[in-house]
PDB file of C-alpha atoms in Angstrom:
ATOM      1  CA  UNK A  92      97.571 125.265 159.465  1.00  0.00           C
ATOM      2  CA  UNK A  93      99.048 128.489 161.378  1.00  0.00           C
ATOM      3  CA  UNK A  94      98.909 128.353 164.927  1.00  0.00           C
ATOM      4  CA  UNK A  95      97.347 132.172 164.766  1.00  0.00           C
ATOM      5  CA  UNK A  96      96.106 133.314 161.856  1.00  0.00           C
ATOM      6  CA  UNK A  97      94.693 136.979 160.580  1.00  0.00           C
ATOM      7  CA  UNK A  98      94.056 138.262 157.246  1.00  0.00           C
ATOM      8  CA  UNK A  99      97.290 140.578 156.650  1.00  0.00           C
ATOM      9  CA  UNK A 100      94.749 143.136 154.824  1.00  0.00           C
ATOM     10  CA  UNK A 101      95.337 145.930 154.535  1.00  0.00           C
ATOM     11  CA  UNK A 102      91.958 146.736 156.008  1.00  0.00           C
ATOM     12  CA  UNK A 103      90.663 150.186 154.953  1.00  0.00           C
ATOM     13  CA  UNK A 104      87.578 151.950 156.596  1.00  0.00           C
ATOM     14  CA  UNK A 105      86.310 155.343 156.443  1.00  0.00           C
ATOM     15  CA  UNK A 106      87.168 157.732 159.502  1.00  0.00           C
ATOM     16  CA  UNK A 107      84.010 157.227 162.072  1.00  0.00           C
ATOM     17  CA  UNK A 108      82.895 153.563 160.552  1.00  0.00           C
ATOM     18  CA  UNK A 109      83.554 150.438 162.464  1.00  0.00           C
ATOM     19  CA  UNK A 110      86.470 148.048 162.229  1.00  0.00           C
ATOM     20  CA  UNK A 111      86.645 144.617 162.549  1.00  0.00           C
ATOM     21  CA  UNK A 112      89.584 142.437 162.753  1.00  0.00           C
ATOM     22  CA  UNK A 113      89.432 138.935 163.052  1.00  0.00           C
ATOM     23  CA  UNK A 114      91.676 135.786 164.261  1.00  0.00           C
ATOM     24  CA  UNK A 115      91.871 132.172 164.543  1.00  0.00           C
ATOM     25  CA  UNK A 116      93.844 129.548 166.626  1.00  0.00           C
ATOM     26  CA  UNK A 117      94.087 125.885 166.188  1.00  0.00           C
ATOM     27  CA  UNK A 118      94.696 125.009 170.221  1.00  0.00           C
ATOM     28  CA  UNK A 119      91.280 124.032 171.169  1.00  0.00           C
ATOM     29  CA  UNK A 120      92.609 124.158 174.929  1.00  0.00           C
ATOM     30  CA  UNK A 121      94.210 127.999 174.232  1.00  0.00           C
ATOM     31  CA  UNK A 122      92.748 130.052 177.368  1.00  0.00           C
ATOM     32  CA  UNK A 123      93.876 133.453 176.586  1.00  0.00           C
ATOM     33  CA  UNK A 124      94.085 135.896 174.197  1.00  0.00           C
ATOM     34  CA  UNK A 125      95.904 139.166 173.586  1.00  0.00           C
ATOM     35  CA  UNK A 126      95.367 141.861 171.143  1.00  0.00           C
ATOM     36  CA  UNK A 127      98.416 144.211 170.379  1.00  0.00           C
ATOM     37  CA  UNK A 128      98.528 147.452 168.519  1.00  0.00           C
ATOM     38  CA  UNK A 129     101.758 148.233 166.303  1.00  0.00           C
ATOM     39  CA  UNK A 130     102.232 151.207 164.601  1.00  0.00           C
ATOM     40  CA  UNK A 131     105.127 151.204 161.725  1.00  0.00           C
ATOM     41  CA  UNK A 132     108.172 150.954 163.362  1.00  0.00           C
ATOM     42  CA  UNK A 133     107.281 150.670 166.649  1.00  0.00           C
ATOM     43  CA  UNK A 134     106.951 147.980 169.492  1.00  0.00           C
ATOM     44  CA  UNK A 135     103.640 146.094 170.612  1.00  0.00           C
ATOM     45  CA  UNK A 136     101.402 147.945 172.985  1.00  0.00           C
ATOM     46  CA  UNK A 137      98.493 145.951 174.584  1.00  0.00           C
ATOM     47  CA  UNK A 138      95.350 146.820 174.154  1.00  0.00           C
ATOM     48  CA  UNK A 139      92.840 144.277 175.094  1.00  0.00           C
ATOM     49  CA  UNK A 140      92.709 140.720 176.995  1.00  0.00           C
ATOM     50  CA  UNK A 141      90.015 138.591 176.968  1.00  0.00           C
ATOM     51  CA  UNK A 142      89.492 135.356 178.924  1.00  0.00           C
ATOM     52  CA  UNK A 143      86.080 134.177 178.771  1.00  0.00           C
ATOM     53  CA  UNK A 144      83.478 133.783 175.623  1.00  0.00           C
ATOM     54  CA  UNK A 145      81.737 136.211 174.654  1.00  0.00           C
ATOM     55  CA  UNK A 146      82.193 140.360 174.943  1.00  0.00           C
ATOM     56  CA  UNK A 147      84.383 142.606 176.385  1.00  0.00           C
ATOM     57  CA  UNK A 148      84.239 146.187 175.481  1.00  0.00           C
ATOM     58  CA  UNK A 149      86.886 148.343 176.779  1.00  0.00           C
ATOM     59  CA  UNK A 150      86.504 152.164 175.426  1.00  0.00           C
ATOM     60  CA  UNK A 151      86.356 152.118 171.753  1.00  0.00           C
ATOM     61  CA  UNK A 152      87.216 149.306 171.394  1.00  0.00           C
ATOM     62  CA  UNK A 153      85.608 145.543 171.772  1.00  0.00           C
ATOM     63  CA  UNK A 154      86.849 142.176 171.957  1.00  0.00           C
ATOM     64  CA  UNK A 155      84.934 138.729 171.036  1.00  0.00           C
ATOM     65  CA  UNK A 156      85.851 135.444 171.301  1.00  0.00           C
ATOM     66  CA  UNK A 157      84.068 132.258 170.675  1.00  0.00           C
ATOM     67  CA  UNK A 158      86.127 129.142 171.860  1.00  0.00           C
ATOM     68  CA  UNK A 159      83.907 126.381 169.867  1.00  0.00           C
ATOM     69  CA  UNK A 160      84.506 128.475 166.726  1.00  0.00           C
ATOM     70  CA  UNK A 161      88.532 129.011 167.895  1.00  0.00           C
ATOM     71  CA  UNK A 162      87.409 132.294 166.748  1.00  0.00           C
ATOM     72  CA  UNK A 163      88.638 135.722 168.183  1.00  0.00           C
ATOM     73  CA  UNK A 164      88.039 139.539 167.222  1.00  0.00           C
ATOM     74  CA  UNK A 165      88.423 142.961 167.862  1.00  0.00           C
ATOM     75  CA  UNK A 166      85.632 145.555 166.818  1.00  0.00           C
ATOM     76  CA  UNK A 167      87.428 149.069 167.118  1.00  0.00           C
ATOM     77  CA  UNK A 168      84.000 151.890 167.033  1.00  0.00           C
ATOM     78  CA  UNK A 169      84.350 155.198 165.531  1.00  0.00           C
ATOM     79  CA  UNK A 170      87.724 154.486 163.963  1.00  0.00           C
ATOM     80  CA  UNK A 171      89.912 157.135 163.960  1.00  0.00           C
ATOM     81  CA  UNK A 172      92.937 157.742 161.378  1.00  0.00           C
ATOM     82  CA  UNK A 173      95.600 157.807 164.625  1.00  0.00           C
ATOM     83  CA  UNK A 174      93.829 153.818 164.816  1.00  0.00           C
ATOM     84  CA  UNK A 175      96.198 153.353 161.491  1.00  0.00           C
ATOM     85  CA  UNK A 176      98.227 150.490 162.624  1.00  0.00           C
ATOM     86  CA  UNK A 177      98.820 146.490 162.442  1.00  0.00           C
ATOM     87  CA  UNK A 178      96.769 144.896 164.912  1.00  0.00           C
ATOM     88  CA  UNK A 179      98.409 141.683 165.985  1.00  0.00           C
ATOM     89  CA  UNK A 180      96.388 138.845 167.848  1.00  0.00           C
ATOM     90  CA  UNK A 181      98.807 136.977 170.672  1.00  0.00           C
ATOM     91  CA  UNK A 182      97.598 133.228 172.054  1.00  0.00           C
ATOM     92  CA  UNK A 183      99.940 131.469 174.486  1.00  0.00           C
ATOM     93  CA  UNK A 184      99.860 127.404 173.767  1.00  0.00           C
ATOM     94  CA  UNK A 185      98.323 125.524 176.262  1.00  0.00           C
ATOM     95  CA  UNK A 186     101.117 123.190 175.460  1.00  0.00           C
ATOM     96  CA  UNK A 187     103.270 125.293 177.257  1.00  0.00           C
ATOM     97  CA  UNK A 188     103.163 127.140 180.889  1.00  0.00           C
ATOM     98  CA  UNK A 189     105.871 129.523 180.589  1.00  0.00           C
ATOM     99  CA  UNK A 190     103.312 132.822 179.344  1.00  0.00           C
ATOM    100  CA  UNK A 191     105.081 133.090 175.867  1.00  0.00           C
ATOM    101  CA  UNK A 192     103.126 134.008 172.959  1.00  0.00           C
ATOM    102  CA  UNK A 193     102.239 132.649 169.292  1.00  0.00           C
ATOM    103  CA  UNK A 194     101.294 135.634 167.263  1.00  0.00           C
ATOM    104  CA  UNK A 195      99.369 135.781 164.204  1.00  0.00           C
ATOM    105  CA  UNK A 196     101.170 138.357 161.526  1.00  0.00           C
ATOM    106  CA  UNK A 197      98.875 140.772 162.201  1.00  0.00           C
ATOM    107  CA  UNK A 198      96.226 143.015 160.052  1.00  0.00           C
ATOM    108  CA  UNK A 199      97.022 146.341 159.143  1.00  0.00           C
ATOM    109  CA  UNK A 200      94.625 149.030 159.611  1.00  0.00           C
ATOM    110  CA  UNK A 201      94.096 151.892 157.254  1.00  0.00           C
ATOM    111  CA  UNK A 202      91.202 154.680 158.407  1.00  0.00           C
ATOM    112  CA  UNK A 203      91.058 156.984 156.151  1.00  0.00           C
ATOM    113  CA  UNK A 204      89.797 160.779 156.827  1.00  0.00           C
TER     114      UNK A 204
ATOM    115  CA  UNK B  12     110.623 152.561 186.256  1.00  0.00           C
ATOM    116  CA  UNK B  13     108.029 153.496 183.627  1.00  0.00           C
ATOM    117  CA  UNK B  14     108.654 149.974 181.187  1.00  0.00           C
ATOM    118  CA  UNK B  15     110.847 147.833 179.564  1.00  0.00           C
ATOM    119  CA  UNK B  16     114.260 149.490 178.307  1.00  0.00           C
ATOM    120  CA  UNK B  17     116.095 148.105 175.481  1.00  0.00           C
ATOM    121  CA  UNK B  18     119.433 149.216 174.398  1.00  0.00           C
ATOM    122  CA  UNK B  19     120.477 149.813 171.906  1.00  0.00           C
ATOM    123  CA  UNK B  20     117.369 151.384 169.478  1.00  0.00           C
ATOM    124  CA  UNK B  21     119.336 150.520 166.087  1.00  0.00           C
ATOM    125  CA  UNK B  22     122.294 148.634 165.285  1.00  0.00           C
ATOM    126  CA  UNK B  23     124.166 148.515 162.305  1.00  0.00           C
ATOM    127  CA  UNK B  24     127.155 145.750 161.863  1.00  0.00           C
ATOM    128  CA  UNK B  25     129.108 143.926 159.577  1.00  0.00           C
ATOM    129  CA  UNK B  26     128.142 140.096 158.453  1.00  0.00           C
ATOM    130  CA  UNK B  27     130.412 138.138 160.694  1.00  0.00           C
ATOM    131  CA  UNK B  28     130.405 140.381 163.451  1.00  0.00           C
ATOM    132  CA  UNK B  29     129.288 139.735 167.135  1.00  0.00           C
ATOM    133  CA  UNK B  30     126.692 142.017 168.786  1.00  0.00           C
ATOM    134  CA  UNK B  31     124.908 142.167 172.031  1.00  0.00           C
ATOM    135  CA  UNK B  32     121.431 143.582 173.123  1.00  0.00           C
ATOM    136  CA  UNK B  33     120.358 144.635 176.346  1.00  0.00           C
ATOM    137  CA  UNK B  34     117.309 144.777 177.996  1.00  0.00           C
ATOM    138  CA  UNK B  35     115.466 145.979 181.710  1.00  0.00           C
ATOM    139  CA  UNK B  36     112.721 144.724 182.232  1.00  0.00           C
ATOM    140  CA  UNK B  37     109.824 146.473 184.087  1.00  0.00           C
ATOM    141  CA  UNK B  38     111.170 145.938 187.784  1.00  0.00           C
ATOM    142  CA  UNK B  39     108.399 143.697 189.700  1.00  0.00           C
ATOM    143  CA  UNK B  40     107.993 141.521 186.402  1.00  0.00           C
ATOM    144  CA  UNK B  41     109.624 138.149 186.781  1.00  0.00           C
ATOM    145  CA  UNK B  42     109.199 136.850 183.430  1.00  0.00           C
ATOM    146  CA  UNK B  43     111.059 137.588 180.805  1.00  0.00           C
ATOM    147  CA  UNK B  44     111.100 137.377 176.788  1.00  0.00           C
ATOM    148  CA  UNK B  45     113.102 137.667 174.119  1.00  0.00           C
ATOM    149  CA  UNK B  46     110.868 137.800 170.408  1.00  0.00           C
ATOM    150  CA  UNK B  47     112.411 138.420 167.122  1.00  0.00           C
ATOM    151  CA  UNK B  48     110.396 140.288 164.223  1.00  0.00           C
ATOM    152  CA  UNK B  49     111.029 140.472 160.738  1.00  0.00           C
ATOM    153  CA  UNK B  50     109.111 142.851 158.031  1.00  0.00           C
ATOM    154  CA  UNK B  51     105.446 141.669 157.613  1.00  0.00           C
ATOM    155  CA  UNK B  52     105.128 139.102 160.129  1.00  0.00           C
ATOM    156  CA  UNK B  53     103.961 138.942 163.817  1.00  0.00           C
ATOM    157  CA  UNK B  54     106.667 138.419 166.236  1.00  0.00           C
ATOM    158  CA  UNK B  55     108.410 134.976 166.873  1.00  0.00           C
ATOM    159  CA  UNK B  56     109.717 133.586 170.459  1.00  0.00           C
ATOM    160  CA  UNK B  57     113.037 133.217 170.652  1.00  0.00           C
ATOM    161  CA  UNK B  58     113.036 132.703 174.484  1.00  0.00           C
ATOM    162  CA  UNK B  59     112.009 132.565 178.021  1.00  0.00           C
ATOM    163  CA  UNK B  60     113.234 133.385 181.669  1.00  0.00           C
ATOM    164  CA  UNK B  61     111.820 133.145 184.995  1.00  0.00           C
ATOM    165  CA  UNK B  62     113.758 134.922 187.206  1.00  0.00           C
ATOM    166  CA  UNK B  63     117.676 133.836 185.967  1.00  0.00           C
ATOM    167  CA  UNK B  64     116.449 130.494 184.784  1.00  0.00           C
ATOM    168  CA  UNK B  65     116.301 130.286 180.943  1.00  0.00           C
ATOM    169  CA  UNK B  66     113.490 127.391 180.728  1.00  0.00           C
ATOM    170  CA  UNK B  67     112.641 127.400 177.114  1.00  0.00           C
ATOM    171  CA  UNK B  68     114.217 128.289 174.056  1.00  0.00           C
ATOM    172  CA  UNK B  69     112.675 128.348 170.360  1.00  0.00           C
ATOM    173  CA  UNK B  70     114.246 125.974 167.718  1.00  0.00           C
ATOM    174  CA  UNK B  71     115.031 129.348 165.988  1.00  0.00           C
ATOM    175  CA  UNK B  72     117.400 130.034 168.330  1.00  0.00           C
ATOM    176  CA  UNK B  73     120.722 128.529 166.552  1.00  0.00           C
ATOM    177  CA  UNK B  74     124.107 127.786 168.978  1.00  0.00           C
ATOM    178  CA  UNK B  75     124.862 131.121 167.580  1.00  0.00           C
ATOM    179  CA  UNK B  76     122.940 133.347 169.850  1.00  0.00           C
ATOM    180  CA  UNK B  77     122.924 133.164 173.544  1.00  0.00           C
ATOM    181  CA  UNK B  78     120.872 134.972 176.053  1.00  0.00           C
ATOM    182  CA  UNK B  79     121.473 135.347 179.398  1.00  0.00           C
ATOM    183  CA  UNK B  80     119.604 137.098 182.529  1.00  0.00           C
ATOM    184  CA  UNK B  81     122.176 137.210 185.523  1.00  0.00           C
ATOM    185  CA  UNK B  82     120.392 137.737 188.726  1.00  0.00           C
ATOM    186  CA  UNK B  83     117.466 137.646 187.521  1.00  0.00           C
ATOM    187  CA  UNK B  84     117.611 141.393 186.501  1.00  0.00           C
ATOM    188  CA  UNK B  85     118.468 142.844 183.061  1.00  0.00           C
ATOM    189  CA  UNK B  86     118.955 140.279 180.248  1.00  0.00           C
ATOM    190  CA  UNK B  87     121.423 140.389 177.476  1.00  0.00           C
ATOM    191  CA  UNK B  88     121.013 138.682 173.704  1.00  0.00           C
ATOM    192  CA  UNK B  89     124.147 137.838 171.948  1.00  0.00           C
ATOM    193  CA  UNK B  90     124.401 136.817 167.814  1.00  0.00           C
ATOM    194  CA  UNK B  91     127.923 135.631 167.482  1.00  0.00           C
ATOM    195  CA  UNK B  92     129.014 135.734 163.523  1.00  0.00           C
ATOM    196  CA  UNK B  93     125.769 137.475 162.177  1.00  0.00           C
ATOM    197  CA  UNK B  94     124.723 136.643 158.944  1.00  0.00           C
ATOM    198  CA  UNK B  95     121.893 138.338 156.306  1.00  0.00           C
ATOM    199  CA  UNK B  96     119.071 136.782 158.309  1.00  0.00           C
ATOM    200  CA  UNK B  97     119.590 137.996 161.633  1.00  0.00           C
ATOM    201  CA  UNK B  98     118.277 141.014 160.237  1.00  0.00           C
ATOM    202  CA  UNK B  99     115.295 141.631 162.161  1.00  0.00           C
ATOM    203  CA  UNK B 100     113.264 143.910 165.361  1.00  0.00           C
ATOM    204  CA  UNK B 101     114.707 142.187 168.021  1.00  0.00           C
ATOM    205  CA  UNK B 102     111.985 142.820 170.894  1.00  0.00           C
ATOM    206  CA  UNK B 103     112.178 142.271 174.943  1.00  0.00           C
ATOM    207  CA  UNK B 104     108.582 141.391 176.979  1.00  0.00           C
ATOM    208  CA  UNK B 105     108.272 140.778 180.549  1.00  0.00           C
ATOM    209  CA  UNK B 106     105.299 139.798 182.621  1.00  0.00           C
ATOM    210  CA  UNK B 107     104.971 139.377 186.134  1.00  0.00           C
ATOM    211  CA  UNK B 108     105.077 135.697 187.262  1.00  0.00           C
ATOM    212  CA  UNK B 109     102.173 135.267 189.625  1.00  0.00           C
ATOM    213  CA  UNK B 110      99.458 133.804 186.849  1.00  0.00           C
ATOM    214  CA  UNK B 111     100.763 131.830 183.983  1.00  0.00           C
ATOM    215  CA  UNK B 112      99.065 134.013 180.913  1.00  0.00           C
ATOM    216  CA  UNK B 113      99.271 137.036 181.966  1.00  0.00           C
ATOM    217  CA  UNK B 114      99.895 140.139 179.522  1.00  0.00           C
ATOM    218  CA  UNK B 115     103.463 140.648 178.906  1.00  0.00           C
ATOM    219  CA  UNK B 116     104.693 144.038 177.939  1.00  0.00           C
ATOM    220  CA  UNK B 117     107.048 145.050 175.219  1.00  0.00           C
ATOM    221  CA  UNK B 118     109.851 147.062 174.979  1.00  0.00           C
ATOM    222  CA  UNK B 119     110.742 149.405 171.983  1.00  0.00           C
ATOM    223  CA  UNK B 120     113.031 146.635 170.327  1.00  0.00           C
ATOM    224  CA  UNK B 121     116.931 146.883 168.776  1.00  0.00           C
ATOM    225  CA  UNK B 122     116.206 147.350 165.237  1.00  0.00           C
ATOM    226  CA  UNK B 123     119.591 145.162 163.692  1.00  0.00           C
ATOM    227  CA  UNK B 124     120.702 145.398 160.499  1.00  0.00           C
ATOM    228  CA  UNK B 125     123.383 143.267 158.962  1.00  0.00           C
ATOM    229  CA  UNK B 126     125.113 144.117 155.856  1.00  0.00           C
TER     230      UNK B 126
END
């Protein structure tokens, strides 16, 4: 089993609908959890932390997580084509304490107008 | 200081060759990160500073490369004799070092190609 794992899509919506993205992580103990955006040929950019179960909405955009389920997502409302990207979901391992990141290889993200 | 600064963007070389990467991390930020990336896959750790210490470093990093951080300022990556496979997005991240998982913050990468 992956240490971060996402469906590599691609995930195609209409322009307006909602997306949703989803991840899992096999570190019961992971505490945090990062969700990048990457468009083609760039870097990472950030775009949403959460911490804590449950919701935490942030613009457009909304992150869940459910640590009995090891289960973490990112809802992204009224998608928008310049939302086109590969969304990548980061979870440093409680195993170690230096910040680094395991990274799931990521879902890519077509809206379409 | 607006983020992290890699140099160069691209790089070309010869299998066999030596090359070296730079990157400046964001000033305040402690932590630094080197991650490698390859076509189709989320980026992988390659390894970790805190301050000039290098305190952890992947499995995937062979004897071959070498990264160093004097001063505990900008960091270089070095691939002596590339091969094929070092062609990858080689990305820099740093975070600042007050809370362990904090978000980290990535550079634009050196793009390397080896043929």
């Amino acid at each position: 089993q992956k240490e971060v794992e996402q469906n590599s899509g691609p995930l195609s919506v209409p322009e307006g609908a909602i997306a949703s993205l989803n991840c899992t992580y096999s570190d019961r103990g992971s505490q945090s959890f990062f969700w990048y955006r990457q468009y083609s040929g760039k870097s990472p950019e950030l775009i949403m932390s959460i911490y804590s179960n449950g919701d935490k909405e942030d613009g457009r955009f909304t992150a869940q997580l459910n640590k009995a389920s090891q289960y973490v997502s990112l809802l992204i409302r009224d998608s928008q084509p310049s939302d086109s990207a590969t969304y990548l979901c980061a979870v440093p391992p409680r195993s170690s304490n230096t910040g680094k990141l395991i990274f799931g290889q990521g879902t890519t993200l077509q809206v379409k107008p | 200081d607006t983020g992290v600064s890699q140099d160069p963007r691209h790089k070309i070389t010869k299998r066999g060759q030596n090359v070296t990467f730079r990157c400046d991390p964001i000033s305040e930020h402690n932590r630094l990160y080197w991650y490698r990336q390859t076509l189709g896959q989320g980026p992988e750790f390659l390894t970790y500073f805190q301050n000039e210490a290098q305190l952890e470093k992947s499995r995937l990093l062979s004897d071959r490369f070498s990264a160093e951080r004097p001063k505990g300022s900008f960091s270089t990556l070095e691939i002596q004799r590339t091969e094929q496979g070092d062609s990858a997005m080689y990305l820099c991240a740093s975070s600042p070092g007050f809370m362990i998982n904090t978000e980290a913050f990535f550079g634009q990468g050196t793009r390397l190609t080896v043929v």
